Coordinates of C-alpha atoms in Angstrom, one line a residue:
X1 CA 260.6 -189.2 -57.2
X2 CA 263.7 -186.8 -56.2
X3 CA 264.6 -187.4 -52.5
X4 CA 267.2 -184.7 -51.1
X5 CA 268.4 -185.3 -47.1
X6 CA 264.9 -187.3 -46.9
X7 CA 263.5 -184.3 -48.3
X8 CA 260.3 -186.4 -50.8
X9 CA 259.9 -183.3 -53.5
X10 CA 256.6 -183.1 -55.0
X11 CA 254.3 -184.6 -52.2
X12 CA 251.8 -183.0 -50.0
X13 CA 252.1 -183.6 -46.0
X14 CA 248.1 -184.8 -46.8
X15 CA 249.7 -187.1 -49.6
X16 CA 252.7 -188.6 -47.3
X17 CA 250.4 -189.6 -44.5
X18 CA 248.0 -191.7 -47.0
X19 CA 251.3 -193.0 -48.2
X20 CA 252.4 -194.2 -44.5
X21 CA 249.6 -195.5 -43.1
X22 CA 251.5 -198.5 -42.1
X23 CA 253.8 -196.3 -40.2
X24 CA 251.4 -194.6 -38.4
X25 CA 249.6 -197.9 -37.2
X26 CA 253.6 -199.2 -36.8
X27 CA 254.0 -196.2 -34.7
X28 CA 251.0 -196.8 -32.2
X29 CA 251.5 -200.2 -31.9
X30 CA 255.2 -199.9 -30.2
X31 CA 253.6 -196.6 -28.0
X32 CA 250.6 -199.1 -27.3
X33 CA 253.1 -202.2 -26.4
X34 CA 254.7 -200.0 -23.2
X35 CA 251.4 -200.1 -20.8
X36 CA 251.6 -197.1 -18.6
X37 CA 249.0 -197.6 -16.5
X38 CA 247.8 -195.0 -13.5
X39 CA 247.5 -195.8 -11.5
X40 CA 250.4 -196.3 -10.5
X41 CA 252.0 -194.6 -12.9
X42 CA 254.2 -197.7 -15.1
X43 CA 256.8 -197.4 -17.2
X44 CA 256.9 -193.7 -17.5
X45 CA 260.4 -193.9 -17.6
X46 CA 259.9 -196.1 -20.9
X47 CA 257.4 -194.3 -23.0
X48 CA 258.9 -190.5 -22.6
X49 CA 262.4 -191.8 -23.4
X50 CA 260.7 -193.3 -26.4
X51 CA 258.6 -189.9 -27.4
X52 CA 261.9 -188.0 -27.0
X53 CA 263.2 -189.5 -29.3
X54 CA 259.9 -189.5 -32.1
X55 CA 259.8 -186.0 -31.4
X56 CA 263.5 -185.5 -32.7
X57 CA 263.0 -187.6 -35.7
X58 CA 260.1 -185.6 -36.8
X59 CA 262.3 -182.4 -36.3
X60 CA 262.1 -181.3 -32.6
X61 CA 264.0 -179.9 -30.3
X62 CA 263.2 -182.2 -27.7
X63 CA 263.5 -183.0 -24.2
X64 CA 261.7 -184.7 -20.6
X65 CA 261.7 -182.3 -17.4
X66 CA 261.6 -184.6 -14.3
X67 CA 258.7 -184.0 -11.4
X68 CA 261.0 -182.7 -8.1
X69 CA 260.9 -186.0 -6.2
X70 CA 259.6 -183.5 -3.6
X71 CA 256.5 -182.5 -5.1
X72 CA 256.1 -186.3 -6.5
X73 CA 255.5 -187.5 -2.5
X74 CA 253.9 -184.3 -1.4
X75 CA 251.3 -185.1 -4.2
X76 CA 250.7 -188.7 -4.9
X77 CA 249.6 -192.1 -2.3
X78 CA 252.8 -193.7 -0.7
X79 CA 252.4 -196.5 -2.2
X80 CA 253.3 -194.6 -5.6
X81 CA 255.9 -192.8 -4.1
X82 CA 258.2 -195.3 -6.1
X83 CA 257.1 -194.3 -9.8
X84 CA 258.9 -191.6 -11.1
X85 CA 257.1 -188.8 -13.5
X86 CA 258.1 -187.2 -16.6
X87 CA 256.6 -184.9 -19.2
X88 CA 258.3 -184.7 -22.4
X89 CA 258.6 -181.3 -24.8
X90 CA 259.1 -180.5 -28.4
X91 CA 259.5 -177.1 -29.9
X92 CA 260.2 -176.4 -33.3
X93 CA 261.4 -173.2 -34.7
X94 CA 259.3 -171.8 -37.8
X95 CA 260.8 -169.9 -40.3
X96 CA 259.4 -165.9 -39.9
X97 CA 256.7 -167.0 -37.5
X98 CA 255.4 -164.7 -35.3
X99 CA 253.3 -167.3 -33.0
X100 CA 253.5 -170.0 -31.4
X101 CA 251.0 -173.4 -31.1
X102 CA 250.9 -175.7 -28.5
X103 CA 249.6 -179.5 -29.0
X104 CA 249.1 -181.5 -25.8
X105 CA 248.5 -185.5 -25.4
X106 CA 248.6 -187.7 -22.4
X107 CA 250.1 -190.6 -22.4
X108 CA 249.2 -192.4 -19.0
X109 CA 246.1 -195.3 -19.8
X110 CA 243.6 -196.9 -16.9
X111 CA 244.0 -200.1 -15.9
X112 CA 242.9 -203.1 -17.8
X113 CA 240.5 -205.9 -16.8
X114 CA 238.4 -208.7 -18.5
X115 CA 238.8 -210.6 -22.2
X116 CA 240.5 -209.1 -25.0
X117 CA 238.9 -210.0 -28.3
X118 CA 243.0 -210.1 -29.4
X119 CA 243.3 -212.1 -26.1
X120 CA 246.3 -209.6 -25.2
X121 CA 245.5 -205.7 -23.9
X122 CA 248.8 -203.8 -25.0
X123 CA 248.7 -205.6 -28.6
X124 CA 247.8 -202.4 -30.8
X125 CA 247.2 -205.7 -33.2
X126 CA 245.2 -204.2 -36.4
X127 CA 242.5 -206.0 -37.4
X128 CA 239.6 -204.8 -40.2
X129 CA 240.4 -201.0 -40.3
X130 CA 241.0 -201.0 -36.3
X131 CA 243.8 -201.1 -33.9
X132 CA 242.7 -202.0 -30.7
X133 CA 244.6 -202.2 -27.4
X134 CA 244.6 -200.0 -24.0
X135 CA 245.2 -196.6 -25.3
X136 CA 244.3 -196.6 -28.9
X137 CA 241.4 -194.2 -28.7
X138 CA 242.7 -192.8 -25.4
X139 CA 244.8 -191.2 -26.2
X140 CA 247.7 -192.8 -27.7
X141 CA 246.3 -192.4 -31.1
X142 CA 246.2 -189.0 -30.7
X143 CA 250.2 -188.6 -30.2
X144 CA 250.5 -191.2 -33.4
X145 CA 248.6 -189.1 -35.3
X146 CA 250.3 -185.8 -34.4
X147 CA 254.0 -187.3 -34.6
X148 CA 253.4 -188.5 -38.2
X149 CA 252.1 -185.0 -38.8
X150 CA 255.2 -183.2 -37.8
X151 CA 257.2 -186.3 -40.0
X152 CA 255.0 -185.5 -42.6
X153 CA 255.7 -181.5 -43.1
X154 CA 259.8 -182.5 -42.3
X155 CA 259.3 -185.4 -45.3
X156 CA 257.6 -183.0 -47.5
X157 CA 259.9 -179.8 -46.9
X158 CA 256.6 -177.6 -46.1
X159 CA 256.9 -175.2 -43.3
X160 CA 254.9 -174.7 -40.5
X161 CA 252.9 -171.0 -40.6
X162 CA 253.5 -171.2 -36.9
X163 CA 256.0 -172.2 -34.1
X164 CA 255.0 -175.6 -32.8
X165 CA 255.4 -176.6 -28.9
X166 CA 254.5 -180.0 -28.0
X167 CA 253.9 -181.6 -24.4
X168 CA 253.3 -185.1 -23.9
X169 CA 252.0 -185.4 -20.2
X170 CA 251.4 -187.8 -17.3
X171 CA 248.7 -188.5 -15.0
X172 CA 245.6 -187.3 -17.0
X173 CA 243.7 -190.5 -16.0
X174 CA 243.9 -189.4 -11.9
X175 CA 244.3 -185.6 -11.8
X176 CA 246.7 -183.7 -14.2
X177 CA 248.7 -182.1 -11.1
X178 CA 251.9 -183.8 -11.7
X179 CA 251.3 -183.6 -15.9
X180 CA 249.5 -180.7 -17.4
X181 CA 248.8 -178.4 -14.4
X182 CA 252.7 -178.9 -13.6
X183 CA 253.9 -178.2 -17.3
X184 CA 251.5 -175.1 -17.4
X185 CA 253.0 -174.0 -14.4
X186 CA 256.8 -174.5 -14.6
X187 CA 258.0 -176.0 -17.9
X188 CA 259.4 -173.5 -20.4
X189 CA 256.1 -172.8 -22.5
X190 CA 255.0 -169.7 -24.2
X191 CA 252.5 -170.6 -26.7
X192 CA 249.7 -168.2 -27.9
X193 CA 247.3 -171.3 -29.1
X194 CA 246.4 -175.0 -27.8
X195 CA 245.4 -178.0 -29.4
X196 CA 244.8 -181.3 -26.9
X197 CA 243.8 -183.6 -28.7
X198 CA 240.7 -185.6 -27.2
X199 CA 237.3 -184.1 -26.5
X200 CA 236.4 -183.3 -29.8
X201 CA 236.7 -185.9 -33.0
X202 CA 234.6 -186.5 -36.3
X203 CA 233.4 -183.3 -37.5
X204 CA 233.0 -182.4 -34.1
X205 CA 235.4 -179.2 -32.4
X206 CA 236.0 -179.3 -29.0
X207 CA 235.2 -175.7 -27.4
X208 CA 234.8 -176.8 -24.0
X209 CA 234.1 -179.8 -21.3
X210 CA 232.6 -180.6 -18.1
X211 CA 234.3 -180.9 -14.9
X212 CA 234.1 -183.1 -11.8
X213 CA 234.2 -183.1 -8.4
X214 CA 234.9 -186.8 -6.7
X215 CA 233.8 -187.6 -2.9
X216 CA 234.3 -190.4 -1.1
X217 CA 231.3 -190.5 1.7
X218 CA 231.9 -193.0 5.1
X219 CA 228.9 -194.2 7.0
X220 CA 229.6 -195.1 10.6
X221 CA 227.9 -197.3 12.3
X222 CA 228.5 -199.3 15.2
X223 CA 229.5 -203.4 15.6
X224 CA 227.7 -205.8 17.0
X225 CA 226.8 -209.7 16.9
X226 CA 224.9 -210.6 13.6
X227 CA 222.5 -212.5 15.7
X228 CA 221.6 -209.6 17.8
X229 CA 221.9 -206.6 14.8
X230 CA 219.8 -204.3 17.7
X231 CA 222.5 -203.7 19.7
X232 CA 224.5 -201.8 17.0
X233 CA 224.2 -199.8 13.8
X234 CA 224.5 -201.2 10.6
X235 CA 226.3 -198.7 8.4
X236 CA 225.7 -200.4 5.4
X237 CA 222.0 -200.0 6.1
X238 CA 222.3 -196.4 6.9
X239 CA 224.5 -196.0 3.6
X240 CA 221.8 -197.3 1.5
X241 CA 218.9 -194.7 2.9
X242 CA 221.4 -192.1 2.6
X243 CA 222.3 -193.1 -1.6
X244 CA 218.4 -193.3 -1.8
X245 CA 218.2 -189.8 -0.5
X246 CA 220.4 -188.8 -3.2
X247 CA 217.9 -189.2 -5.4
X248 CA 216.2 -185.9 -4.8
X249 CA 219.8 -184.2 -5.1
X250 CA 219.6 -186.2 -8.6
X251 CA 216.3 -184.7 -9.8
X252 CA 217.7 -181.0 -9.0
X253 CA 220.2 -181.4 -11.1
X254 CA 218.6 -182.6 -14.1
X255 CA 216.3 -179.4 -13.9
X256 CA 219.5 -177.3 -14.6
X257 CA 220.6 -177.1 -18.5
X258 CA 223.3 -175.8 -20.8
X259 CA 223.5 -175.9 -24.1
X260 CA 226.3 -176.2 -26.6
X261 CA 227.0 -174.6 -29.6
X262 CA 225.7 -177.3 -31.5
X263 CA 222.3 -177.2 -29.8
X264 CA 222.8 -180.3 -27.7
X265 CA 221.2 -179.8 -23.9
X266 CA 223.9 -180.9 -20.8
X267 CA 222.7 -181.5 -17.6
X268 CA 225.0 -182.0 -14.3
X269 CA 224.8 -185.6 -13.6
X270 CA 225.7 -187.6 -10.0
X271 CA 226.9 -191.6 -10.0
X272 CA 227.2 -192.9 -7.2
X273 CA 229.3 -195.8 -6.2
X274 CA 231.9 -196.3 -8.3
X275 CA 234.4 -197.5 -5.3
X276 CA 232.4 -198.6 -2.2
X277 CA 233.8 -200.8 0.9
X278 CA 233.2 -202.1 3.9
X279 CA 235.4 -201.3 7.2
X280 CA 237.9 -203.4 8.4
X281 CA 237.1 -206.5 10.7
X282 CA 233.7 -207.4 8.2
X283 CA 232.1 -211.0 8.4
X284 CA 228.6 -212.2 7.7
X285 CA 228.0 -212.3 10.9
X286 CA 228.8 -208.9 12.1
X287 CA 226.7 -205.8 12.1
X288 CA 228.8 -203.8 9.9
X289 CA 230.6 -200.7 11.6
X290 CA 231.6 -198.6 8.9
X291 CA 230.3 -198.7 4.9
X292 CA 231.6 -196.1 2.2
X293 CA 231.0 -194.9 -1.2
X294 CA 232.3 -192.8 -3.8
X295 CA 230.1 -190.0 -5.7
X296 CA 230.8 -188.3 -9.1
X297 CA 229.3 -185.4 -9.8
X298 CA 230.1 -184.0 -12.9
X299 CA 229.9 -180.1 -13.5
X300 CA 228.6 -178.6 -16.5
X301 CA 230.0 -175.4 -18.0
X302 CA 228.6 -172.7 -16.9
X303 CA 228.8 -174.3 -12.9
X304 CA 232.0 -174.0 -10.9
X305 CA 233.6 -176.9 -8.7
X306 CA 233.5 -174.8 -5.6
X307 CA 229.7 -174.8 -5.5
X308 CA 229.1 -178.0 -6.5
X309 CA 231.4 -179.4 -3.9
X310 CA 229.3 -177.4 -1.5
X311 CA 226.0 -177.8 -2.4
X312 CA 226.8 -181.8 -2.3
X313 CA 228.4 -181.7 1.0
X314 CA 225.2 -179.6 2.4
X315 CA 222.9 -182.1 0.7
X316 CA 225.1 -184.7 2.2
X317 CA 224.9 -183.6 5.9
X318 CA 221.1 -182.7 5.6
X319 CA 220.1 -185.6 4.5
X320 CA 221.9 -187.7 6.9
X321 CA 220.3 -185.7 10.0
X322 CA 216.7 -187.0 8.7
X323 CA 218.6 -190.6 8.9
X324 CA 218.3 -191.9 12.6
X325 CA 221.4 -192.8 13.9
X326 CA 223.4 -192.2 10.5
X327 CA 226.6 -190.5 11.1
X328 CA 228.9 -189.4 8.2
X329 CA 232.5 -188.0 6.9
X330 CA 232.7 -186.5 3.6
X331 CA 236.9 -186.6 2.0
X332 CA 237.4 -184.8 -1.5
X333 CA 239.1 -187.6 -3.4
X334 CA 240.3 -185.0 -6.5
X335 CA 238.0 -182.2 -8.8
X336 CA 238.7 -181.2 -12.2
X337 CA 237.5 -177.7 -13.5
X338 CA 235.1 -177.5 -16.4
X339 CA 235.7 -175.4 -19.2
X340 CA 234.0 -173.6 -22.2
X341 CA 235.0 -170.5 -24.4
X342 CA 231.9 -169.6 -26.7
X343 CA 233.9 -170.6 -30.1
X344 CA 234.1 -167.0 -31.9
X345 CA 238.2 -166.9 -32.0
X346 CA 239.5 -167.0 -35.6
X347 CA 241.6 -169.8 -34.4
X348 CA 238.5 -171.7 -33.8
X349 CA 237.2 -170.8 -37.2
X350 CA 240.1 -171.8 -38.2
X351 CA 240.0 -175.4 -37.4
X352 CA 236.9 -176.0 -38.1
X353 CA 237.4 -175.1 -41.5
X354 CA 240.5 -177.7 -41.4
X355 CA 238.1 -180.3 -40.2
X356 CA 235.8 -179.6 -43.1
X357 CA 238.0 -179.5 -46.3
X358 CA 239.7 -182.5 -45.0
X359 CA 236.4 -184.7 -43.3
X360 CA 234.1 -183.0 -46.6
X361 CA 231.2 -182.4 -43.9
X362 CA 230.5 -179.3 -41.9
X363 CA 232.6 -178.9 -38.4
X364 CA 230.4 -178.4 -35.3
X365 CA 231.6 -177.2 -32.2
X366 CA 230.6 -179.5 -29.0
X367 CA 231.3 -179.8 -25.5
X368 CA 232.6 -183.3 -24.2
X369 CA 231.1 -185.0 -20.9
X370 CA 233.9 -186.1 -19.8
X371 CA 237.1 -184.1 -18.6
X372 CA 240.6 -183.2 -19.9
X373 CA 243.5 -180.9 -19.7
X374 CA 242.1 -178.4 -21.8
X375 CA 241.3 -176.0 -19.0
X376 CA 244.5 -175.9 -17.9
X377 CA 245.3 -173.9 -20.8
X378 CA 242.5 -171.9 -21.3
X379 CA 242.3 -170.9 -17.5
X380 CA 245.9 -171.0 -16.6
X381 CA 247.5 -169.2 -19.6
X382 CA 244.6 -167.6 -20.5
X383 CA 244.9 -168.6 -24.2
X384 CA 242.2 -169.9 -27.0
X385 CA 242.3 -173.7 -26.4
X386 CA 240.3 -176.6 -28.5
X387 CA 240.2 -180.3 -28.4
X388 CA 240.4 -182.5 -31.5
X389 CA 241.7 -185.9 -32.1
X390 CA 240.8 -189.4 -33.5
X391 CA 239.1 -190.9 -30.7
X392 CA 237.7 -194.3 -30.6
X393 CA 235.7 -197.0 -29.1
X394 CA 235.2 -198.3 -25.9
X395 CA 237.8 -195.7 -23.7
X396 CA 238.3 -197.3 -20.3
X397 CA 236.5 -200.6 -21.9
X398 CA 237.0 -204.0 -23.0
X399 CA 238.8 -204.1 -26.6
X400 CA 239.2 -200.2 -26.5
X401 CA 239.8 -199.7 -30.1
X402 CA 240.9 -196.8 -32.8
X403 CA 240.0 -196.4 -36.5
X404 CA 243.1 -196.1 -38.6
X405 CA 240.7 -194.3 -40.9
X406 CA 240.6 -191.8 -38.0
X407 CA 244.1 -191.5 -36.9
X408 CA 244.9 -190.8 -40.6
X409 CA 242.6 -188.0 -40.8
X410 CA 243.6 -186.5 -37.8
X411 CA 247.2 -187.0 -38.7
X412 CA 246.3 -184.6 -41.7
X413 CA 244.0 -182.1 -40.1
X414 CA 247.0 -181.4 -37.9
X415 CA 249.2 -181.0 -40.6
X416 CA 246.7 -178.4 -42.3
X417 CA 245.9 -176.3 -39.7
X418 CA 250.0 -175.7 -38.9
X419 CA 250.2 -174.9 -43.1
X420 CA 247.0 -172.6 -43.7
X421 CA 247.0 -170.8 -40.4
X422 CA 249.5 -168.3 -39.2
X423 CA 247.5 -166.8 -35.9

């Protein structure tokens, strides 16, 4: 086999990537081994120094803008004040192309907790077709699989049909201000497509996702002796009739229905609880003063965040008035916009061809429950926008976990769609 400046003559991006599977796993497990977790935002610092540099060996012009410090303390709790945030950029320059595609990954992971089958969390140890380890599936994999598809069309000496922008951004996990919303607003972008690469994986195209709105509800009560509860107000007690009142709000919700492209039926859904305290000063033996909870209400498509924020809140404060005695504030914690462009863009057609030749089964298009930067693009720059990636198992879990079948075949769906389609 000729090999010219690490030119390999003669072999297919699709062919390179089978032929460096090892690298690709190689190449998660060091991304995996640096555990930026958010919050509070670790060893940022660390991983886009090390995505700079991937970025440049797969052919990129690459670089990290820094957060203003400014905006950094204006945004984010005090107590992260401290962590620093960057969001990398590649751009590569395509021979007579007249547009431009954008791929964007986060690379901020949640926090970990419990027993690691592999006994250690940040391991991206490969065992029986998976690698497993805080970020695998979300969505470290993703960035794997798109950096060894750029290496593979460098290796290969094919060209890209289309400029290629990538972002690799921080703070997905809480809110996206400080990463995608920040990039879309002040980095140096100018693309006329987006890829980010979660949402959608399998056969499945991402066209769309929901979007949330997160409260954080205080009951306040009023102290007393635990031996004589009548003399004050329990907030807990009141808390738990006002969370049992949210049962109607439930019901309403369920009667409302979109459906996806693919024929699946979403429904707005509320959990409630997630994060829920007692106020300071608690014992056994104290009627408790103040109790608190967290909602998440998650907002289909075709439902904005400003109404559902409101029609909560009025729920909220009705239902507390046929409470006795239960007195409540209501703080907005963080929302994230839903999103959802019927799929009728050739660039959508586009993929989900891709997806097919390479997966051999039809491509559907879905809509994902959860949310993810994707509407930053489509809303902000106005701009056809899918998700696609490899995904996993267990995101946010124990022994989260990718398949290495699946990062490969992402890793060459990307490759594809930048050779067969020229916008």
């Amino acid at each position: 086999m000729e090999r010219d400046l690490g030119i390999v003559r003669g072999m297919t991006p699709a062919a390179y990537i089978d032929a460096h599977e090892y690298d690709l796993t190689t190449l998660l497990r060091g991304l995996v081994s640096i555990p930026t977790v958010n919050p509070p935002g670790e060893n940022y610092d660390a991983i886009t120094a090390r995505l700079v540099k991937e970025l440049a060996a797969a052919g990129l012009k690459s670089r990290r803008l820094a957060v203003p410090a400014g905006l950094l303390k204006k945004t984010l709790p005090v107590e992260q004040h401290g962590f620093p945030r960057w969001n990398v950029l590649g751009f590569r320059k395509a021979r007579g192309a007249k547009k431009t595609i954008h791929f964007n990954a986060h690379y901020d992971v949640v926090p970990v907790s419990g027993n690691w089958a592999q006994g250690d969390a940040f391991s991206g140890a490969v065992v029986k077709g998976w690698q497993h380890g805080r970020g695998t599936a979300d969505m470290k994999g993703s960035i794997a699989s798109l950096l060894m598809a750029l290496r593979a069309l460098r290796a290969s000496g094919v060209e890209p049909l289309m400029n290629v922008e990538v972002s690799f951004t921080a703070d997905e996990e809480t809110d996206s201000a400080l990463g995608a919303g920040w990039v879309v607003e002040h980095a140096p972008i100018s693309p006329d497509y987006a890829v980010v690469m979660e949402g959608g994986e399998g056969n499945r195209v991402c066209c769309g996702h929901n979007g949330v709105v997160w409260l954080e509800v205080t009951v306040h009560g009023r102290a007393a002796h635990g031996s004589q509860p009548h003399k004050g107000v329990n907030a807990f007690e009141k808390m738990a009739a006002l969370v049992r009142e949210l049962d109607v709000h439930k019901e309403e919700l369920a009667g409302r229905t979109f459906t996806t492209p693919e024929g699946k039926t979403m429904r707005p859904t509320l959990n409630v609880g997630g994060v829920f305290a007692q106020g300071p000063g608690g014992k056994i033996n104290t009627v408790p003063a103040l109790a608190s909870f967290s909602i998440d209400r998650r907002v289909v498509a075709v439902e904005t965040v400003v109404e559902a924020e409101r029609e909560l809140r009025a729920f909220l404060a009705a239902a507390a008035k046929r409470i006795p005695d239960c007195r409540i504030s209501v703080a907005k914690v963080s929302d994230n916009h839903p999103c959802y462009h019927a799929p009728e863009h050739p660039f959508f057609a586009a993929m989900a061809a891709t997806v097919t030749r390479v997966r051999k089964k039809a491509a559907v298009f879905n809509v994902s429950t959860g949310f993810n930067d994707m509407h930053f693009f489509a809303h902000h720059l106005k701009i056809p926008t899918l998700g696609y990636g490899p995904g996993g198992e267990d995101c946010h879990a124990v022994d989260e976990r990718a398949s290495v079948k699946e990062l490969v075949r992402s890793a060459k769906i990307y490759a594809e769609l930048l050779t067969t389609f020229a916008g």
